[in-house]
mmCIF file of C-alpha atoms and ligand atoms in Angstrom:
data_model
loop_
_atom_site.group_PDB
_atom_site.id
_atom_site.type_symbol
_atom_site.label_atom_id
_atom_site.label_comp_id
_atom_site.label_asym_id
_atom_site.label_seq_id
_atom_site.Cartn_x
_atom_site.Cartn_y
_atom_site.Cartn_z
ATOM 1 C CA UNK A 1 0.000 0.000 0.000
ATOM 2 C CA UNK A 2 1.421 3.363 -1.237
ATOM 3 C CA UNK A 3 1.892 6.173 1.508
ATOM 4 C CA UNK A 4 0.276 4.466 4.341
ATOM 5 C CA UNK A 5 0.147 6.240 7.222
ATOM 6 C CA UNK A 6 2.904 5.262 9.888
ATOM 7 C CA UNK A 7 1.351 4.720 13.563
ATOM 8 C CA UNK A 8 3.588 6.204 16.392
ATOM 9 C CA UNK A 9 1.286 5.660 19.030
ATOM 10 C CA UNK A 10 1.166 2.953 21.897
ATOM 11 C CA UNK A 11 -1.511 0.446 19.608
ATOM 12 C CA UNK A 12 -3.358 -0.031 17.635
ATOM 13 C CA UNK A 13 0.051 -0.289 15.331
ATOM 14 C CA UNK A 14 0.493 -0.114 11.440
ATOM 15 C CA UNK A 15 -0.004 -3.397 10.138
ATOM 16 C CA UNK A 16 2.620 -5.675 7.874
ATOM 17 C CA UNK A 17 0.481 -7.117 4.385
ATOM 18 C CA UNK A 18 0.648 -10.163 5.269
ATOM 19 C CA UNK A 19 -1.204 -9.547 8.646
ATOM 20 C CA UNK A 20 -3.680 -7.472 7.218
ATOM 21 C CA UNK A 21 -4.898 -10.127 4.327
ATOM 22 C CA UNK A 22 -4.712 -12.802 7.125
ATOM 23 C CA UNK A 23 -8.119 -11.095 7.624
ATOM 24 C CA UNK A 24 -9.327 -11.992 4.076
ATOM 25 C CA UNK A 25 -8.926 -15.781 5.153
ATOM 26 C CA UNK A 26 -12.615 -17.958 4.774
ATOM 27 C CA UNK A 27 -15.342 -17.517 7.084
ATOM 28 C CA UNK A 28 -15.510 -19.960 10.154
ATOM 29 C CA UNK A 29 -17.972 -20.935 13.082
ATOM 30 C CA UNK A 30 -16.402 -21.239 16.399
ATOM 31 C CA UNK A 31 -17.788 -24.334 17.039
ATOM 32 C CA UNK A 32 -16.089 -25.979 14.604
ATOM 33 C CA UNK A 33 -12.783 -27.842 14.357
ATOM 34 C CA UNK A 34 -10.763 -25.645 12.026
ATOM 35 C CA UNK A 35 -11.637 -22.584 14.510
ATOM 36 C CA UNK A 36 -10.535 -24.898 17.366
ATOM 37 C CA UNK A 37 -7.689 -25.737 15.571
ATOM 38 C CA UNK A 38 -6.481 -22.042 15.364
ATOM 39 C CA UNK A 39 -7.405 -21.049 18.862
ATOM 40 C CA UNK A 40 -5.133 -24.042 19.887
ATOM 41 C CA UNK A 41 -2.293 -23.148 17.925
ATOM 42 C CA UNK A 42 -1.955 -19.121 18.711
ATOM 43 C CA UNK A 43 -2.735 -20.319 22.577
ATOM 44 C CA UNK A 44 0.506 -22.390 22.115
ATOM 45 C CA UNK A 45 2.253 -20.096 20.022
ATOM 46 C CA UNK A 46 1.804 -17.084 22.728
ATOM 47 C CA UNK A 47 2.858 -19.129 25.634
ATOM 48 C CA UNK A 48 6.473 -20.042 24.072
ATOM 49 C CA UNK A 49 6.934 -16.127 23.206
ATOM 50 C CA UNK A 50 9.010 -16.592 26.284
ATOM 51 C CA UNK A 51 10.322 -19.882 26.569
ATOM 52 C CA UNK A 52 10.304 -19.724 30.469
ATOM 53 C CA UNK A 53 6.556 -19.615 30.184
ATOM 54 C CA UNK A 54 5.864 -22.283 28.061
ATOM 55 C CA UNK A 55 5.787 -25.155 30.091
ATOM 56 C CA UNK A 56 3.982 -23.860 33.331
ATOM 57 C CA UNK A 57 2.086 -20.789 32.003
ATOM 58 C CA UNK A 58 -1.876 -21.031 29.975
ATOM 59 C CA UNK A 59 -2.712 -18.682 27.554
ATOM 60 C CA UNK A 60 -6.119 -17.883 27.591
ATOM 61 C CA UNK A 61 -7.871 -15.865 24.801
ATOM 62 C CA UNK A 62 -10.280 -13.128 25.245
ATOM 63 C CA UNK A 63 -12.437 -11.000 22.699
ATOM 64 C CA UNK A 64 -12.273 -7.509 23.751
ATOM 65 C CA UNK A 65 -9.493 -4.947 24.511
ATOM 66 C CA UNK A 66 -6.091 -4.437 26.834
ATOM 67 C CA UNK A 67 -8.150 -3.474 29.436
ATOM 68 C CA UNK A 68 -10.096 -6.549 29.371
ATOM 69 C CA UNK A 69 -7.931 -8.806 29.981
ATOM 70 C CA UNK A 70 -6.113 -6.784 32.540
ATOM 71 C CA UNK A 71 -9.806 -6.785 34.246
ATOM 72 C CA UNK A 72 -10.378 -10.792 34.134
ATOM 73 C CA UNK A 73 -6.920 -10.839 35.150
ATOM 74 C CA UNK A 74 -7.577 -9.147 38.571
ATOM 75 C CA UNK A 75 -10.886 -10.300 38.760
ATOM 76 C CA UNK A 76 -10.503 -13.922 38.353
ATOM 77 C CA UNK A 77 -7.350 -13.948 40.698
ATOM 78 C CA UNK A 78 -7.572 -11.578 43.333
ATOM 79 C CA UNK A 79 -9.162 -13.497 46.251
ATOM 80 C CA UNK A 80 -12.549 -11.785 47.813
ATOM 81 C CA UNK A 81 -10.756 -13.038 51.346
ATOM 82 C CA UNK A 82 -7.108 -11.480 50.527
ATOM 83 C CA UNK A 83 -5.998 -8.465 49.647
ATOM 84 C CA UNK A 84 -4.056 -6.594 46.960
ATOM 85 C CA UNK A 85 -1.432 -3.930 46.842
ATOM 86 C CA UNK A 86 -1.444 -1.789 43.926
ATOM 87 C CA UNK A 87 1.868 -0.122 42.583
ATOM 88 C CA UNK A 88 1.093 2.698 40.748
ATOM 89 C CA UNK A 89 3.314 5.407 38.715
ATOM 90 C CA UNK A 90 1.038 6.435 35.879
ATOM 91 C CA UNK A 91 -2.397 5.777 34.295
ATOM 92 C CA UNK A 92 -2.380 2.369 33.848
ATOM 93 C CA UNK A 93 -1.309 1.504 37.561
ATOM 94 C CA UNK A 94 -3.961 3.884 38.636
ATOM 95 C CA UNK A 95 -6.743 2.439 36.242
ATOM 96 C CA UNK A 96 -6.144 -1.372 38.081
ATOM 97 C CA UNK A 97 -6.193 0.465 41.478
ATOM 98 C CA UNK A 98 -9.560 1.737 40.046
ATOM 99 C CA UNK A 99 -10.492 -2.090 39.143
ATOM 100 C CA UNK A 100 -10.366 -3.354 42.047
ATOM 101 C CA UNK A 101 -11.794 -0.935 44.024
ATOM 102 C CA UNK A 102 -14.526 -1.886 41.398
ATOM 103 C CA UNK A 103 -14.640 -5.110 42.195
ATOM 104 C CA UNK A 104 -15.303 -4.529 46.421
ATOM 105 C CA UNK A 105 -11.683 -6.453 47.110
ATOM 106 C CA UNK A 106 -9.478 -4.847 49.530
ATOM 107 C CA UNK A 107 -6.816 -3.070 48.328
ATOM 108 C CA UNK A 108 -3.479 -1.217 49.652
ATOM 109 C CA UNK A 109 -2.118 1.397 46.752
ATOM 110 C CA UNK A 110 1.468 2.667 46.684
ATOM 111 C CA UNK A 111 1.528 5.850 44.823
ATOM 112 C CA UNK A 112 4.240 7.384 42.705
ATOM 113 C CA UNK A 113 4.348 10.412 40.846
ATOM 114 C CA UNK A 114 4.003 9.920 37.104
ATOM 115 C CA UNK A 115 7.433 11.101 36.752
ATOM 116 C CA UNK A 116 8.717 9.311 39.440
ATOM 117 C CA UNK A 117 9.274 5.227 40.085
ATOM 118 C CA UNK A 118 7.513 2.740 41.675
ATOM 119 C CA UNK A 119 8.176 3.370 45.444
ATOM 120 C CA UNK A 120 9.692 -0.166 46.613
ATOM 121 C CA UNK A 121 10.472 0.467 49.780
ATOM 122 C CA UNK A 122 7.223 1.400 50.819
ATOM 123 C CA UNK A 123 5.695 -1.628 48.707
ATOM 124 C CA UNK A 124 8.669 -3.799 50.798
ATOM 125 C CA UNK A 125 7.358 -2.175 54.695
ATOM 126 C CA UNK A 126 3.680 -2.445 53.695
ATOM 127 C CA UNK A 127 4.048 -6.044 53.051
ATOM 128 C CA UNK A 128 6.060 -6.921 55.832
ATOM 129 C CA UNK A 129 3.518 -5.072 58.129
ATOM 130 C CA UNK A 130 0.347 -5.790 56.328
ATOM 131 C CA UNK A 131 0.268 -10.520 56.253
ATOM 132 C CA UNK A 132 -3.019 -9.778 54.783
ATOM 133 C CA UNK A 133 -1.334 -8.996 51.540
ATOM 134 C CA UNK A 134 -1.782 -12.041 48.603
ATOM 135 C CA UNK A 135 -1.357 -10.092 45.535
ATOM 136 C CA UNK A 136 0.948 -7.290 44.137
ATOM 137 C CA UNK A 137 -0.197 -5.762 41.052
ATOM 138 C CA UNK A 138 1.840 -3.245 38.660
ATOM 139 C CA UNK A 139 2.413 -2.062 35.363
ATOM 140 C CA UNK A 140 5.675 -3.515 33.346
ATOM 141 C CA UNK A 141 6.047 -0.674 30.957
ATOM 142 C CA UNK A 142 3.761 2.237 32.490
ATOM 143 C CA UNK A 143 2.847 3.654 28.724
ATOM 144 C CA UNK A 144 2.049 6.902 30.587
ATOM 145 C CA UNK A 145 5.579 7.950 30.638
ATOM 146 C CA UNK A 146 7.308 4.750 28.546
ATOM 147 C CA UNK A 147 9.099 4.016 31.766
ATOM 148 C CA UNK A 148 10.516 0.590 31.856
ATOM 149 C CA UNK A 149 9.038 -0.119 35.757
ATOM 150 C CA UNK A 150 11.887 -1.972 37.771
ATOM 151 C CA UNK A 151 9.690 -5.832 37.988
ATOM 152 C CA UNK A 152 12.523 -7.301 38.307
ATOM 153 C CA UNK A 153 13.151 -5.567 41.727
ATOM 154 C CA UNK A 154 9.789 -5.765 42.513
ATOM 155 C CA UNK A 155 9.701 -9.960 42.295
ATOM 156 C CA UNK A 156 12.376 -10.295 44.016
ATOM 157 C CA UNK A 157 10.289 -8.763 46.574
ATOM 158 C CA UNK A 158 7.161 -10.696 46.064
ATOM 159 C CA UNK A 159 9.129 -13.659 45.587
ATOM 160 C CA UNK A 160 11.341 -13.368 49.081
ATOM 161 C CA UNK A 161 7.590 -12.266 50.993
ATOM 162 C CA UNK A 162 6.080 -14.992 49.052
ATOM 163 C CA UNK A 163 3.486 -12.984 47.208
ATOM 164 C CA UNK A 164 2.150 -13.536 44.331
ATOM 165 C CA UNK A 165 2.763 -11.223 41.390
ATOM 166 C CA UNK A 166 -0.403 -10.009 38.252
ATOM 167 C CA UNK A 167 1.442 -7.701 35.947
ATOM 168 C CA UNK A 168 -0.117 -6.031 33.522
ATOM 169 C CA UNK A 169 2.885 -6.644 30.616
ATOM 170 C CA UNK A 170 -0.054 -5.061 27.651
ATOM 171 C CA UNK A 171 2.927 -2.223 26.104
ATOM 172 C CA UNK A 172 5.998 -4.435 26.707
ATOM 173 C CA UNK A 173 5.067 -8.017 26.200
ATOM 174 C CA UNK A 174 6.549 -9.034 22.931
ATOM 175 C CA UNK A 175 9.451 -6.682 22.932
ATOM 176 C CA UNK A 176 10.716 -6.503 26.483
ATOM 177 C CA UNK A 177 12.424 -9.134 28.663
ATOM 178 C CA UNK A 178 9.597 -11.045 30.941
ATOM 179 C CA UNK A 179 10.977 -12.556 34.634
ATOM 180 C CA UNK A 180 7.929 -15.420 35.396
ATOM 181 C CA UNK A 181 10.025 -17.183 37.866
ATOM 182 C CA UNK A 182 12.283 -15.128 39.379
ATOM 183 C CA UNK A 183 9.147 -12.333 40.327
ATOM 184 C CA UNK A 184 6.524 -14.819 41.836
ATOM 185 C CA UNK A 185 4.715 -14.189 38.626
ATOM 186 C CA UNK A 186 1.160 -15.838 38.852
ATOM 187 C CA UNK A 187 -0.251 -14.003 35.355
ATOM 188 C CA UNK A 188 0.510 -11.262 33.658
ATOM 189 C CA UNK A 189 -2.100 -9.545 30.557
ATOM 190 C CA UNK A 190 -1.452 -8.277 26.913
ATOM 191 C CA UNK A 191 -3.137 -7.704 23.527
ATOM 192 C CA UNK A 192 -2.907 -8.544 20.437
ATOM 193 C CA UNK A 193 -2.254 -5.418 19.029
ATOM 194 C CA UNK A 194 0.882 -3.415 20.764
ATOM 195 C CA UNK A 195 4.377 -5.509 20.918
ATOM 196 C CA UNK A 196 2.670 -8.554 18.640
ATOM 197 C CA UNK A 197 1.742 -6.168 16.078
ATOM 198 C CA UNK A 198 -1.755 -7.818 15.233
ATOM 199 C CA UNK A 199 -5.244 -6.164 14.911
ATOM 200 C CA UNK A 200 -7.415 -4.979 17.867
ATOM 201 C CA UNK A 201 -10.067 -7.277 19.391
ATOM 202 C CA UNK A 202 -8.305 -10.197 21.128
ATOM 203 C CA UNK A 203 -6.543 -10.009 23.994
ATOM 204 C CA UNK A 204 -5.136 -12.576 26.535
ATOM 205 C CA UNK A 205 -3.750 -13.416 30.163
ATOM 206 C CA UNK A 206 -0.822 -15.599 30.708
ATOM 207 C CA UNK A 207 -1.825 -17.866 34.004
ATOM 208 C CA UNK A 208 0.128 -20.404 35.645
ATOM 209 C CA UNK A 209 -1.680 -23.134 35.372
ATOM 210 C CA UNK A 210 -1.651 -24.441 38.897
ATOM 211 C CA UNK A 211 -3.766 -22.032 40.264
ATOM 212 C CA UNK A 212 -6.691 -23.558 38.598
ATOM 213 C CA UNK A 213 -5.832 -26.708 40.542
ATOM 214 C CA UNK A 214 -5.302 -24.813 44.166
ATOM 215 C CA UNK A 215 -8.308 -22.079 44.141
ATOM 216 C CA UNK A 216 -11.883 -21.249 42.779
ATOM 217 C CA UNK A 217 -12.415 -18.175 40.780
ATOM 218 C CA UNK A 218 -12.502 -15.028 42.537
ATOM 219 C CA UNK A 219 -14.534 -13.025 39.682
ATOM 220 C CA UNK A 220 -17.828 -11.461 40.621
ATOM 221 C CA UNK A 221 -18.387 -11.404 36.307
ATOM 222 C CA UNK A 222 -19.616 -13.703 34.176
ATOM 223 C CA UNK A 223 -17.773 -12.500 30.955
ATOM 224 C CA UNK A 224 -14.167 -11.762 32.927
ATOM 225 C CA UNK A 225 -14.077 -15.234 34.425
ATOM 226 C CA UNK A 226 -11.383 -16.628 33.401
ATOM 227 C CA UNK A 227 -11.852 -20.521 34.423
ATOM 228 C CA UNK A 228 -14.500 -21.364 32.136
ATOM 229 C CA UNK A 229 -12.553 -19.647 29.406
ATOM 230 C CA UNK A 230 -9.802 -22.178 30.649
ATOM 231 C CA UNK A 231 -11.733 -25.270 30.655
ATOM 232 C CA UNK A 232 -13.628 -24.516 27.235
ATOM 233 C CA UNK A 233 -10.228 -23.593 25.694
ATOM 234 C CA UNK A 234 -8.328 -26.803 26.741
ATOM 235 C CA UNK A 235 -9.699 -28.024 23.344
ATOM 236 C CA UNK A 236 -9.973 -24.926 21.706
ATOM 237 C CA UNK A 237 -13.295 -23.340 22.275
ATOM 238 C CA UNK A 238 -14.978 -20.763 23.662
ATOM 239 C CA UNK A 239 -17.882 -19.842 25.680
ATOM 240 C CA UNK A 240 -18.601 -16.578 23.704
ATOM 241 C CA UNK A 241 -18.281 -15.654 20.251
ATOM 242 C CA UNK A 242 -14.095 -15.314 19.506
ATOM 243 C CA UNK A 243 -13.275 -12.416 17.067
ATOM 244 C CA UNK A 244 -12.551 -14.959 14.461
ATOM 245 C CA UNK A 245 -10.911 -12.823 11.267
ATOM 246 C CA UNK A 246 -8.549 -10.973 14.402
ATOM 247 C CA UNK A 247 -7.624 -14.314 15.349
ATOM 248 C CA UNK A 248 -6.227 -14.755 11.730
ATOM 249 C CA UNK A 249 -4.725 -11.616 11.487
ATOM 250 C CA UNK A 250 -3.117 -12.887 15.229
ATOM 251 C CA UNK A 251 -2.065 -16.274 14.282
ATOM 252 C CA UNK A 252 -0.350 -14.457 11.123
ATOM 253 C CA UNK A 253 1.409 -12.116 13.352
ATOM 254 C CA UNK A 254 2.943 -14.690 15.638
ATOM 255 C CA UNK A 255 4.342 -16.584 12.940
ATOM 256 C CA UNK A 256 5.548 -13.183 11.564
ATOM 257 C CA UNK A 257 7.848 -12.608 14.604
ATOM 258 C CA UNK A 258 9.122 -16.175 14.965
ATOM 259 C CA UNK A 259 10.370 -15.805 11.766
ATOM 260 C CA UNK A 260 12.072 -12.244 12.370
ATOM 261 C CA UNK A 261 13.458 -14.187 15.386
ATOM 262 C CA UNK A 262 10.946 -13.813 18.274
ATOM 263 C CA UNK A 263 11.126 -11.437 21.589
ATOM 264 C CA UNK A 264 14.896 -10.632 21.669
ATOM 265 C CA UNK A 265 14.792 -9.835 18.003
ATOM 266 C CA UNK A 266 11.855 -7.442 18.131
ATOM 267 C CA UNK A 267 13.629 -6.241 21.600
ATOM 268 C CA UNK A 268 16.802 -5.859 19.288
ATOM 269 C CA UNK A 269 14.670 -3.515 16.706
ATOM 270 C CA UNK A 270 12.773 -2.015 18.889
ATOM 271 C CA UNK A 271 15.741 -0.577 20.527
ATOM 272 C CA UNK A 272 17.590 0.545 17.437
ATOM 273 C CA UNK A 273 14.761 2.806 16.608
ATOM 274 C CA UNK A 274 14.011 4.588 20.078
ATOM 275 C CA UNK A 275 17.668 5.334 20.236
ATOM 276 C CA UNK A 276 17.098 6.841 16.902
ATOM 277 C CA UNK A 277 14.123 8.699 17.899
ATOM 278 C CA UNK A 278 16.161 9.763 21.145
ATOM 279 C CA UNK A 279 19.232 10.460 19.014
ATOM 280 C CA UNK A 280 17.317 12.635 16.232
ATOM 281 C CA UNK A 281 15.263 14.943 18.616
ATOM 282 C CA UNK A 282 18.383 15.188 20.729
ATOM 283 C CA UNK A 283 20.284 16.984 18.084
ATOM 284 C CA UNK A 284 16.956 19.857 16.902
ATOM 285 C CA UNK A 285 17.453 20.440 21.351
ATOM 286 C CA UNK A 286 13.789 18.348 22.041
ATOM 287 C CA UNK A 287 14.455 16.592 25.665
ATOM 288 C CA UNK A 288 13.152 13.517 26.725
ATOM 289 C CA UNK A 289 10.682 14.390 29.948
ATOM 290 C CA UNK A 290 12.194 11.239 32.012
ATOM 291 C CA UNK A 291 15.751 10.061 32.447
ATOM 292 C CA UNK A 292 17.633 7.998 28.990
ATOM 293 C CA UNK A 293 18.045 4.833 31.186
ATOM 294 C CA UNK A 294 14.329 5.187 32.236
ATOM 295 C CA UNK A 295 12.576 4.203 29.216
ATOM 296 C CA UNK A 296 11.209 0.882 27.713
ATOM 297 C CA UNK A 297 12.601 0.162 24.130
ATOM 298 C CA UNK A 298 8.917 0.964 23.022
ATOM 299 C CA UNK A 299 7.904 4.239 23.796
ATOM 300 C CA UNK A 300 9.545 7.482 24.645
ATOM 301 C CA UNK A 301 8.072 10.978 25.923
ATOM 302 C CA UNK A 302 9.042 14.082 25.326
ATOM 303 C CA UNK A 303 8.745 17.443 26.609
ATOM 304 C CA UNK A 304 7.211 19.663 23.947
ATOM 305 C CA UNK A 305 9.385 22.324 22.866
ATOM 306 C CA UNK A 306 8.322 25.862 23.724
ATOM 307 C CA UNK A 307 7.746 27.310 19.941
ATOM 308 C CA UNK A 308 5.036 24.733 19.279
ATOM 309 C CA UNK A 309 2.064 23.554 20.438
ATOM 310 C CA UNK A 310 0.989 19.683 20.126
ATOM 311 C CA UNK A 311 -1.868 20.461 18.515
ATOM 312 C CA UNK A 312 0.477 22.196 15.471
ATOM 313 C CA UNK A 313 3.028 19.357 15.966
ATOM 314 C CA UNK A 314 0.488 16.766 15.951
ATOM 315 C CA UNK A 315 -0.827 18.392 12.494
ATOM 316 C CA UNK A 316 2.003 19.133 10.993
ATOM 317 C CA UNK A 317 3.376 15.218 11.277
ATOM 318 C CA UNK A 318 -0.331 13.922 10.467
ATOM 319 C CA UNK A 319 0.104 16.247 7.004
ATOM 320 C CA UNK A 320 3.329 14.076 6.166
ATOM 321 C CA UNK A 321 2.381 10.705 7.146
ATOM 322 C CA UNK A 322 2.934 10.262 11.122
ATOM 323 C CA UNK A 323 0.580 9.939 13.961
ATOM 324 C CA UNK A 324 2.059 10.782 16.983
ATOM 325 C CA UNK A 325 0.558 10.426 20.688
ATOM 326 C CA UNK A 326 -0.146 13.517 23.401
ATOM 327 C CA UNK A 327 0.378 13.063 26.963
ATOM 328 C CA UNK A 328 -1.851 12.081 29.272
ATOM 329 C CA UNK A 329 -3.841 13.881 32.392
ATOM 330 C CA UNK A 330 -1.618 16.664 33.728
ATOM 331 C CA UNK A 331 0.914 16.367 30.894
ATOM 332 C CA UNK A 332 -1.345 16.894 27.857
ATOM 333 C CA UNK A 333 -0.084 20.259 26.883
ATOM 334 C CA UNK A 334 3.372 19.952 27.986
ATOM 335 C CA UNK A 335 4.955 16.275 26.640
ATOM 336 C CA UNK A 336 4.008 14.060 23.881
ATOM 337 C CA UNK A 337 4.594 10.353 22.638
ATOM 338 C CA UNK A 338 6.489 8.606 20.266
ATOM 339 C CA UNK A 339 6.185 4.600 20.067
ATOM 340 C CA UNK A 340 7.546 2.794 17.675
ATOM 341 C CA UNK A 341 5.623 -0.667 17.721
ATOM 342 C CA UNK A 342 4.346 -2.121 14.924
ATOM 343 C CA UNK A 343 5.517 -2.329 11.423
ATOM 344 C CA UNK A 344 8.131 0.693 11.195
ATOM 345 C CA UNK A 345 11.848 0.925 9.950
ATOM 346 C CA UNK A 346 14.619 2.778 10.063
ATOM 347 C CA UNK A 347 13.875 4.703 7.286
ATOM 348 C CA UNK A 348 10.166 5.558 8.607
ATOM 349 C CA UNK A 349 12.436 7.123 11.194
ATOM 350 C CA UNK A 350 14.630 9.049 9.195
ATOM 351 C CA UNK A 351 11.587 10.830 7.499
ATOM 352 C CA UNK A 352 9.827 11.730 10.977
ATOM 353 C CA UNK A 353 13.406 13.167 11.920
ATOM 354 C CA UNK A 354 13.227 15.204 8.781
ATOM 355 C CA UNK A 355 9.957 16.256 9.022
ATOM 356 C CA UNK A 356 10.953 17.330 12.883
ATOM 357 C CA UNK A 357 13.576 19.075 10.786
ATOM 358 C CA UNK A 358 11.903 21.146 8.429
ATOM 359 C CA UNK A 359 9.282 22.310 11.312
ATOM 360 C CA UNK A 360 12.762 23.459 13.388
ATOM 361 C CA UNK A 361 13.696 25.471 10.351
ATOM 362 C CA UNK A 362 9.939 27.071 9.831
ATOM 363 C CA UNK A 363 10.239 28.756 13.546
HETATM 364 C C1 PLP B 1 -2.694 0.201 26.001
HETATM 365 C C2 PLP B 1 -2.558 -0.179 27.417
HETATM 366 C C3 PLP B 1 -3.643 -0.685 28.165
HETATM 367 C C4 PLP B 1 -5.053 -0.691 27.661
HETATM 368 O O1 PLP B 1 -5.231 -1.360 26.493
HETATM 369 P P1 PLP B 1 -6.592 -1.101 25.654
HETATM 370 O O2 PLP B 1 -6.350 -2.034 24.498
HETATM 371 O O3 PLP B 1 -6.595 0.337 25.264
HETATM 372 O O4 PLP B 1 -7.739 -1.500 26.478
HETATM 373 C C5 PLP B 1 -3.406 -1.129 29.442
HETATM 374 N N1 PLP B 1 -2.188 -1.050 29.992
HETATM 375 C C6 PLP B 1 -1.129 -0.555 29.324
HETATM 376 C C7 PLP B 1 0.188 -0.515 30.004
HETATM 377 C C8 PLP B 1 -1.282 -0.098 28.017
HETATM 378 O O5 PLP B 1 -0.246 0.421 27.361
#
């Protein structure tokens, strides 16, 4: 397709071809073999994006957005009877706080400034005070900011207090490095259409399976229940409707990035082009609002530079071909977004530099 228009935001991403006419493929009932056969063979395919998860971890498929199945996530596994501690440092820490507040469970919440990380010492105290505590929840790449959130730090924690870890991995899983073991992981949530660069519509929640063997569900929801969605899926169905041509366009994708060379390659792109972002902006004198080291290999924030609003910038880059992504809450006039997820190359970066250029020279 000629000019298409290159996606810099945090999802839904610019599709590859071969993705996007996965969609084309034949009409199928979900009640039927071939669909089961599909459902079986992404559900595979997702659990051995990280090899470490393959063997104890259950993927299990949901039709809606991110935020659903970061919602069955917390739903399904965050006991009525125990308690959770939220960590929050942005929007999307703050939005699961707002979950389970939702959902009646009790709830501790660590708060960090958006610019600031996720306060571990407090998170340490509280649960060595509080024995209440069963679940930590966080954010692996808060997409508020594009900081990288220290998890590994933070399950070494919930591992030593034996606590159980729900992360909500939906900007970073795909690109960035995953602990399961090592952080007391018991699930962590994505989508289909950030890091895996399919289509919106399907997301999923990586569970280790043994928890279906040592608990009943904790979800007050019929539709964000994940057990029945675990049962019905052991041979490849579903109790609602699936988003069948998404789970083509899916299926295609995860074949896609085995074949580029799975996680650490995509990690390994990823990174060359945010240092190129970083490295272009840099040079025309735009900062980056949080620390270099700070920031996932996915998304980086910016602070807006004084002779522009984002309105014009955001206009201005639309005109030649780029969406680009404002901030959030207090930060909507003052920082915006670039992510570079999805189907984007080098030299898709090297135009948006130039473009940055030209606007530099205008003012
Ligand atoms: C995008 C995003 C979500 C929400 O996903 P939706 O698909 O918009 O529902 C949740 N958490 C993080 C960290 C995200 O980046």
């Amino acid at each position: 397709m000629m000019n298409q228009t290159i996606l810099l935001n945090p999802g839904p991403v610019t599709l590859t071809e071969r993705v996007r006419q996965a969609m084309q493929r034949e009409d199928l009932c979900h009640r039927e073999p071939e669909f089961a056969e599909l459902a079986l063979n992404i559900k595979a395919r997702l659990a051995k994006i990280y090899p470490e998860a393959a063997k104890d971890y259950e993927a299990i498929l949901l039709t809606g957005s991110g935020t659903c199945a970061v919602e069955a996530m917390l739903s399904t596994l965050v006991p009525q009877d125990g308690k959770a501690l939220v960590v929050t440092n942005g929007v999307y820490g703050e939005r699961m706080a707002k979950m389970v507040t939702a959902h009646g469970k009790p709830l501790e919440v660590v708060t960090s400034q958006w610019h600031e990380p996720m306060n571990l010492t407090e998170v340490e105290n509280r649960i060595t005070r509080d024995a209440a505590i069963t679940h930590v929840i966080a954010v692996h790449h808060e997409t508020t900011t594009g900081r990288l959130n220290d998890v590994a730090k933070l399950g070494q924690i919930c591992k030593h207090q034996n606590v159980a870890l729900l992360l909500d991995c939906v900007s970073s899983f795909g690109a960035e490095a995953i602990e399961f073991d090592a952080c007391n992981l018991e699930a962590c949530a994505a989508t289909a259409n950030k890091c895996l660069h399919g289509v919106p519509g399907i997301s999923f929640v990586l569970v280790k399976r043994s928890v279906f063997d040592s608990r009943p569900s904790a979800a007050a929801s019929v539709y964000l229940d994940l057990y029945p969605y675990y049962k019905e899926q052991q041979q490849g169905y579903s109790p609602f409707t699936p988003a069948v041509h998404v789970s083509y366009a899916l299926h295609e994708a995860l074949i896609e990035l085995e074949e580029l060379g799975g996680q650490i390659a995509r990690y390994r792109h990823y990174h060359t082009l945010s240092q190129k972002i970083k490295q272009g902006l840099k040079q025309l004198g735009i900062e980056t609002f949080l620390d270099e080291q700070d920031y996932s290999v996915v998304l980086t924030s910016f602070n807006l530079p004084a002779n522009t609003t984002y309105e014009q910038l955001h206009q201005f880059l639309k005109k030649n071909g780029f969406v680009i992504y404002a901030g959030q809450g207090g930060f909507k006039r003052s920082i915006f977004r670039i992510a570079n997820m999805g189907n984007i190359q080098s030299d898709d970066i090297e135009r948006l530099l130039n473009c940055f250029h030209q606007l530099n020279q205008r003012s």
